[in-house]
């Protein structure tokens, strides 16, 4: 039989627990600081906005600065351009922010322009990023509305596509539709690099309202998952076991998010999914240890809890390492072979597995001991 | 061998056969996946027709989430009813001094000249509008003695809101039919969002434009050759002959009826919806296909009170210069004919052309024999149509995820590779570490993947790129169950038990642990499923199916193999 760890060898994990607990606390603190200092690089899923993945013909040797220059004339407010995928794949990611604040600002500019230039103006409101409704006290010529908006000099992000009659005649309402930005960007780049040389591989637009919703729902989802799991552990094991598990999980999630903050990796829906998967998976390990502790406590009634826990951890060490190795084999395969789109997702999973394994061995069980200690003290008092 | 062993084995074999059965279409069309689905051939009726359903991120296409501003629809209805009140009460000689609409609170405020009219008004409204309106006496009293304030009944308001969404969905469906997507998916999401998924769309930008455009308004001539009765008979005949379904769309209708119609003509329906009952009636018109004018030339449209003094209402239209010219030509050549005003393929109104109209200002008088109230309603409706606001409530794009076909293909390839290599790595590792038992674990692993794919296909659940990642993750995790069992068996062996006994105890003790561990990941996956949409949900689905499958294969299937081995061969040593 093959064994990673020699038979009978017992590491002094519980005995050295202070070192690991301190180490972890520092790591978590560092992550929290990172989250505040650097902040998470929220993708459009959570911040709203438009994201375009484009591919420029390799022969053109396009660079980020070239693209940035040619897009400068479009006067896009709040945009970022970066290389995507491998260095020579010619793939780029263009992101245009579209926060609620930005929309409010543009709306104010247009409102002001219409007020000064058009008689009988009542209001202009955006509904959705690129459609607005203008109302007046009386009929207005469509051409005048178009000119007023043009005069606002909003750059190519807000070019009028169509102004038309709309809605109630009593409100004298007009629909103002703007041209989509991705088309503009595509056209500009085609001009620069030549016909047929730029392909739009993917366009994603998330309205700011939806982005906010997803953010809220996301936090809610993670909390619900943690709560359900807490219930489950309290139900299956002794309640003293629960805090250890939850702290270990929170520890894993925090450190993963911290790393993403430090390296400003894109925090998208996918990453949130990875975090939830990590929560579920990391618990696996913890439960296997808990299970063994529970068995051993029954078996070695007389022994001191600390020793029992240590033995349990050691006994399951083989299995813990093995499972982590196999899971890491696949997450690393995903990381290197899954393509650029899955890369950050695979990275989150990999980090999660590593940290999760560590926390299951060094964090969860010592805390059980700690909680049990408090309980005993409370009883004696 | 024990009877239960044979039962287990048979079940396993049946499961394997079923899985292969469901996956055959996908396997035989392996190379075509991600390309044009219309070329997929599944002629044999014995095998299922469906391939595994690929997500939009794998086959390319559009994913749209549209928000419908249902409050606008409600507001429009309230305004319409409010505006109509005066006419309606005048019929009974009850005179309203002023009608006001509070669009924020969604209330109709009626001011009467005298206390007596207010009372008469009160009872008449109570009688006729009790199904849709409630009296708000509190607010009315704050305004004064001669006021009535009306608010929509919640049930009715909800119905109007739902109708708005249904109409929006229908309009979108009609527009999408235009460019023949093989499997469009249009459905309500929540209570005021519409999800539109168009897989394999070649030109996403154009598709989006068509969905989002303001309604297509066209002016066409009504052809006198076949009147309403003749058309209805012909359509009924086609339905009886089985050539046409009772519920059909315009495209199919015209395809089926092509021979019976005169050259250059088609059928269009006028759709009438009863606002209180929601009942729908369709009136067919024979229309000449040629579009004479489109809505772009309309500069203004209003309801006017007809000055012939008979309490008639009419719609006044104003064209721009170019439209005026064309309109003059058309009306001059077609006095006495009906001009159909067609909105998104349906006839909205078909007034008779009374004279040539060169001024670009037209007045549409509505059908005769209508009372003032109905006339007002019809006029208001037509005005809304002409003002290009055909969707009863504004629709905005809240989410738009479009993936081009080449990226889709690329993603499939990368996903497949990661899955393959990941599986191979794990298989090799298991063989090295567990040797003989490793073979059994690997067998279970492969069955796992087979089952997951088969279940996805059978239930037509969508496989997305994160979904493939989920399968890959499951491979790594599925091994865990086997590891737990094997390590336990090893312990028992070390403790001195015989192989047969070690196996039995190992499985017994491991069962609960595996259940606990897998259950927590399952909880996380379920939460994720509830929360996520699209690709993320795909991940949650494969994770959930994967966990359940790995639990079954680890405890059942590997057990079956072990039991066989331990029965057939008196094992002295276990290759583990």
PDB file of N, CA, C and O in Angstrom, chain B residues 331-361:
ATOM      1  N   UNK B 331     -53.977  58.995 -51.694  1.00  0.00           N
ATOM      2  CA  UNK B 331     -55.396  59.260 -51.452  1.00  0.00           C
ATOM      3  C   UNK B 331     -56.090  59.653 -52.741  1.00  0.00           C
ATOM      4  O   UNK B 331     -57.237  59.288 -52.983  1.00  0.00           O
ATOM      5  N   UNK B 332     -55.376  60.421 -53.581  1.00  0.00           N
ATOM      6  CA  UNK B 332     -56.001  60.820 -54.843  1.00  0.00           C
ATOM      7  C   UNK B 332     -56.370  59.614 -55.681  1.00  0.00           C
ATOM      8  O   UNK B 332     -57.440  59.565 -56.294  1.00  0.00           O
ATOM      9  N   UNK B 333     -55.510  58.594 -55.695  1.00  0.00           N
ATOM     10  CA  UNK B 333     -55.746  57.447 -56.559  1.00  0.00           C
ATOM     11  C   UNK B 333     -56.674  56.418 -55.959  1.00  0.00           C
ATOM     12  O   UNK B 333     -57.043  55.451 -56.609  1.00  0.00           O
ATOM     13  N   UNK B 334     -57.040  56.599 -54.708  1.00  0.00           N
ATOM     14  CA  UNK B 334     -57.781  55.524 -54.044  1.00  0.00           C
ATOM     15  C   UNK B 334     -58.998  55.982 -53.265  1.00  0.00           C
ATOM     16  O   UNK B 334     -59.310  55.453 -52.199  1.00  0.00           O
ATOM     17  N   UNK B 335     -59.699  56.994 -53.803  1.00  0.00           N
ATOM     18  CA  UNK B 335     -60.892  57.451 -53.077  1.00  0.00           C
ATOM     19  C   UNK B 335     -61.892  56.310 -53.016  1.00  0.00           C
ATOM     20  O   UNK B 335     -62.171  55.645 -54.007  1.00  0.00           O
ATOM     21  N   UNK B 336     -62.439  56.088 -51.851  1.00  0.00           N
ATOM     22  CA  UNK B 336     -63.445  55.032 -51.689  1.00  0.00           C
ATOM     23  C   UNK B 336     -62.841  53.743 -51.173  1.00  0.00           C
ATOM     24  O   UNK B 336     -63.552  52.868 -50.659  1.00  0.00           O
ATOM     25  N   UNK B 337     -61.515  53.600 -51.281  1.00  0.00           N
ATOM     26  CA  UNK B 337     -60.872  52.394 -50.754  1.00  0.00           C
ATOM     27  C   UNK B 337     -60.509  52.586 -49.292  1.00  0.00           C
ATOM     28  O   UNK B 337     -60.473  53.698 -48.790  1.00  0.00           O
ATOM     29  N   UNK B 338     -60.208  51.458 -48.658  1.00  0.00           N
ATOM     30  CA  UNK B 338     -59.799  51.527 -47.258  1.00  0.00           C
ATOM     31  C   UNK B 338     -58.276  51.532 -47.179  1.00  0.00           C
ATOM     32  O   UNK B 338     -57.601  50.783 -47.880  1.00  0.00           O
ATOM     33  N   UNK B 339     -57.761  52.389 -46.298  1.00  0.00           N
ATOM     34  CA  UNK B 339     -56.318  52.433 -46.065  1.00  0.00           C
ATOM     35  C   UNK B 339     -56.043  51.732 -44.739  1.00  0.00           C
ATOM     36  O   UNK B 339     -56.515  52.160 -43.699  1.00  0.00           O
ATOM     37  N   UNK B 340     -55.302  50.643 -44.799  1.00  0.00           N
ATOM     38  CA  UNK B 340     -55.028  49.896 -43.568  1.00  0.00           C
ATOM     39  C   UNK B 340     -53.800  50.473 -42.872  1.00  0.00           C
ATOM     40  O   UNK B 340     -52.757  50.668 -43.481  1.00  0.00           O
ATOM     41  N   UNK B 341     -53.959  50.755 -41.607  1.00  0.00           N
ATOM     42  CA  UNK B 341     -52.829  51.206 -40.789  1.00  0.00           C
ATOM     43  C   UNK B 341     -52.349  49.986 -40.023  1.00  0.00           C
ATOM     44  O   UNK B 341     -53.047  49.464 -39.162  1.00  0.00           O
ATOM     45  N   UNK B 342     -51.141  49.525 -40.385  1.00  0.00           N
ATOM     46  CA  UNK B 342     -50.679  48.235 -39.866  1.00  0.00           C
ATOM     47  C   UNK B 342     -49.517  48.436 -38.908  1.00  0.00           C
ATOM     48  O   UNK B 342     -48.532  49.101 -39.228  1.00  0.00           O
ATOM     49  N   UNK B 343     -49.645  47.853 -37.748  1.00  0.00           N
ATOM     50  CA  UNK B 343     -48.636  48.006 -36.715  1.00  0.00           C
ATOM     51  C   UNK B 343     -48.039  46.643 -36.393  1.00  0.00           C
ATOM     52  O   UNK B 343     -48.738  45.760 -35.933  1.00  0.00           O
ATOM     53  N   UNK B 344     -46.754  46.510 -36.684  1.00  0.00           N
ATOM     54  CA  UNK B 344     -46.078  45.245 -36.405  1.00  0.00           C
ATOM     55  C   UNK B 344     -46.859  44.063 -36.955  1.00  0.00           C
ATOM     56  O   UNK B 344     -47.026  43.036 -36.311  1.00  0.00           O
ATOM     57  N   UNK B 345     -47.373  44.247 -38.169  1.00  0.00           N
ATOM     58  CA  UNK B 345     -48.034  43.133 -38.835  1.00  0.00           C
ATOM     59  C   UNK B 345     -49.515  42.991 -38.571  1.00  0.00           C
ATOM     60  O   UNK B 345     -50.177  42.196 -39.226  1.00  0.00           O
ATOM     61  N   UNK B 346     -50.052  43.711 -37.621  1.00  0.00           N
ATOM     62  CA  UNK B 346     -51.487  43.622 -37.354  1.00  0.00           C
ATOM     63  C   UNK B 346     -52.202  44.908 -37.744  1.00  0.00           C
ATOM     64  O   UNK B 346     -51.666  45.995 -37.580  1.00  0.00           O
ATOM     65  N   UNK B 347     -53.420  44.755 -38.234  1.00  0.00           N
ATOM     66  CA  UNK B 347     -54.192  45.923 -38.654  1.00  0.00           C
ATOM     67  C   UNK B 347     -54.702  46.650 -37.422  1.00  0.00           C
ATOM     68  O   UNK B 347     -55.360  46.070 -36.575  1.00  0.00           O
ATOM     69  N   UNK B 348     -54.370  47.903 -37.335  1.00  0.00           N
ATOM     70  CA  UNK B 348     -54.836  48.675 -36.190  1.00  0.00           C
ATOM     71  C   UNK B 348     -56.150  49.360 -36.516  1.00  0.00           C
ATOM     72  O   UNK B 348     -57.051  49.439 -35.712  1.00  0.00           O
ATOM     73  N   UNK B 349     -56.230  49.864 -37.738  1.00  0.00           N
ATOM     74  CA  UNK B 349     -57.429  50.587 -38.140  1.00  0.00           C
ATOM     75  C   UNK B 349     -57.465  50.604 -39.657  1.00  0.00           C
ATOM     76  O   UNK B 349     -56.415  50.527 -40.301  1.00  0.00           O
ATOM     77  N   UNK B 350     -58.651  50.694 -40.256  1.00  0.00           N
ATOM     78  CA  UNK B 350     -58.719  50.724 -41.728  1.00  0.00           C
ATOM     79  C   UNK B 350     -59.782  51.730 -42.181  1.00  0.00           C
ATOM     80  O   UNK B 350     -60.844  51.361 -42.656  1.00  0.00           O
ATOM     81  N   UNK B 351     -59.496  53.010 -42.014  1.00  0.00           N
ATOM     82  CA  UNK B 351     -60.474  54.035 -42.376  1.00  0.00           C
ATOM     83  C   UNK B 351     -60.649  54.143 -43.892  1.00  0.00           C
ATOM     84  O   UNK B 351     -59.752  53.786 -44.662  1.00  0.00           O
ATOM     85  N   UNK B 352     -61.778  54.673 -44.294  1.00  0.00           N
ATOM     86  CA  UNK B 352     -62.061  54.846 -45.729  1.00  0.00           C
ATOM     87  C   UNK B 352     -61.498  56.182 -46.195  1.00  0.00           C
ATOM     88  O   UNK B 352     -61.604  57.201 -45.514  1.00  0.00           O
ATOM     89  N   UNK B 353     -60.876  56.148 -47.384  1.00  0.00           N
ATOM     90  CA  UNK B 353     -60.341  57.388 -47.964  1.00  0.00           C
ATOM     91  C   UNK B 353     -61.498  58.115 -48.640  1.00  0.00           C
ATOM     92  O   UNK B 353     -62.079  57.636 -49.613  1.00  0.00           O
ATOM     93  N   UNK B 354     -61.831  59.294 -48.115  1.00  0.00           N
ATOM     94  CA  UNK B 354     -62.982  60.021 -48.639  1.00  0.00           C
ATOM     95  C   UNK B 354     -62.642  60.952 -49.787  1.00  0.00           C
ATOM     96  O   UNK B 354     -63.460  61.269 -50.617  1.00  0.00           O
ATOM     97  N   UNK B 355     -61.411  61.467 -49.780  1.00  0.00           N
ATOM     98  CA  UNK B 355     -61.034  62.428 -50.817  1.00  0.00           C
ATOM     99  C   UNK B 355     -59.521  62.490 -50.870  1.00  0.00           C
ATOM    100  O   UNK B 355     -58.827  62.003 -49.987  1.00  0.00           O
ATOM    101  N   UNK B 356     -59.043  63.160 -51.929  1.00  0.00           N
ATOM    102  CA  UNK B 356     -57.607  63.333 -52.034  1.00  0.00           C
ATOM    103  C   UNK B 356     -57.146  64.303 -50.944  1.00  0.00           C
ATOM    104  O   UNK B 356     -57.773  65.329 -50.715  1.00  0.00           O
ATOM    105  N   UNK B 357     -56.026  63.998 -50.284  1.00  0.00           N
ATOM    106  CA  UNK B 357     -55.524  64.857 -49.199  1.00  0.00           C
ATOM    107  C   UNK B 357     -54.114  65.318 -49.531  1.00  0.00           C
ATOM    108  O   UNK B 357     -53.137  64.621 -49.262  1.00  0.00           O
ATOM    109  N   UNK B 358     -53.985  66.510 -50.115  1.00  0.00           N
ATOM    110  CA  UNK B 358     -52.665  66.981 -50.512  1.00  0.00           C
ATOM    111  C   UNK B 358     -51.925  67.732 -49.405  1.00  0.00           C
ATOM    112  O   UNK B 358     -50.718  67.944 -49.479  1.00  0.00           O
ATOM    113  N   UNK B 359     -52.667  68.104 -48.363  1.00  0.00           N
ATOM    114  CA  UNK B 359     -52.070  69.002 -47.373  1.00  0.00           C
ATOM    115  C   UNK B 359     -51.168  68.307 -46.379  1.00  0.00           C
ATOM    116  O   UNK B 359     -50.433  68.937 -45.640  1.00  0.00           O
ATOM    117  N   UNK B 360     -51.227  67.002 -46.321  1.00  0.00           N
ATOM    118  CA  UNK B 360     -50.416  66.315 -45.329  1.00  0.00           C
ATOM    119  C   UNK B 360     -51.085  66.327 -43.973  1.00  0.00           C
ATOM    120  O   UNK B 360     -50.538  65.851 -42.988  1.00  0.00           O
ATOM    121  N   UNK B 361     -52.283  66.889 -43.961  1.00  0.00           N
ATOM    122  CA  UNK B 361     -53.042  66.860 -42.696  1.00  0.00           C
ATOM    123  C   UNK B 361     -54.263  66.019 -42.933  1.00  0.00           C
ATOM    124  O   UNK B 361     -55.087  66.375 -43.767  1.00  0.00           O
TER     125      UNK B 361
END
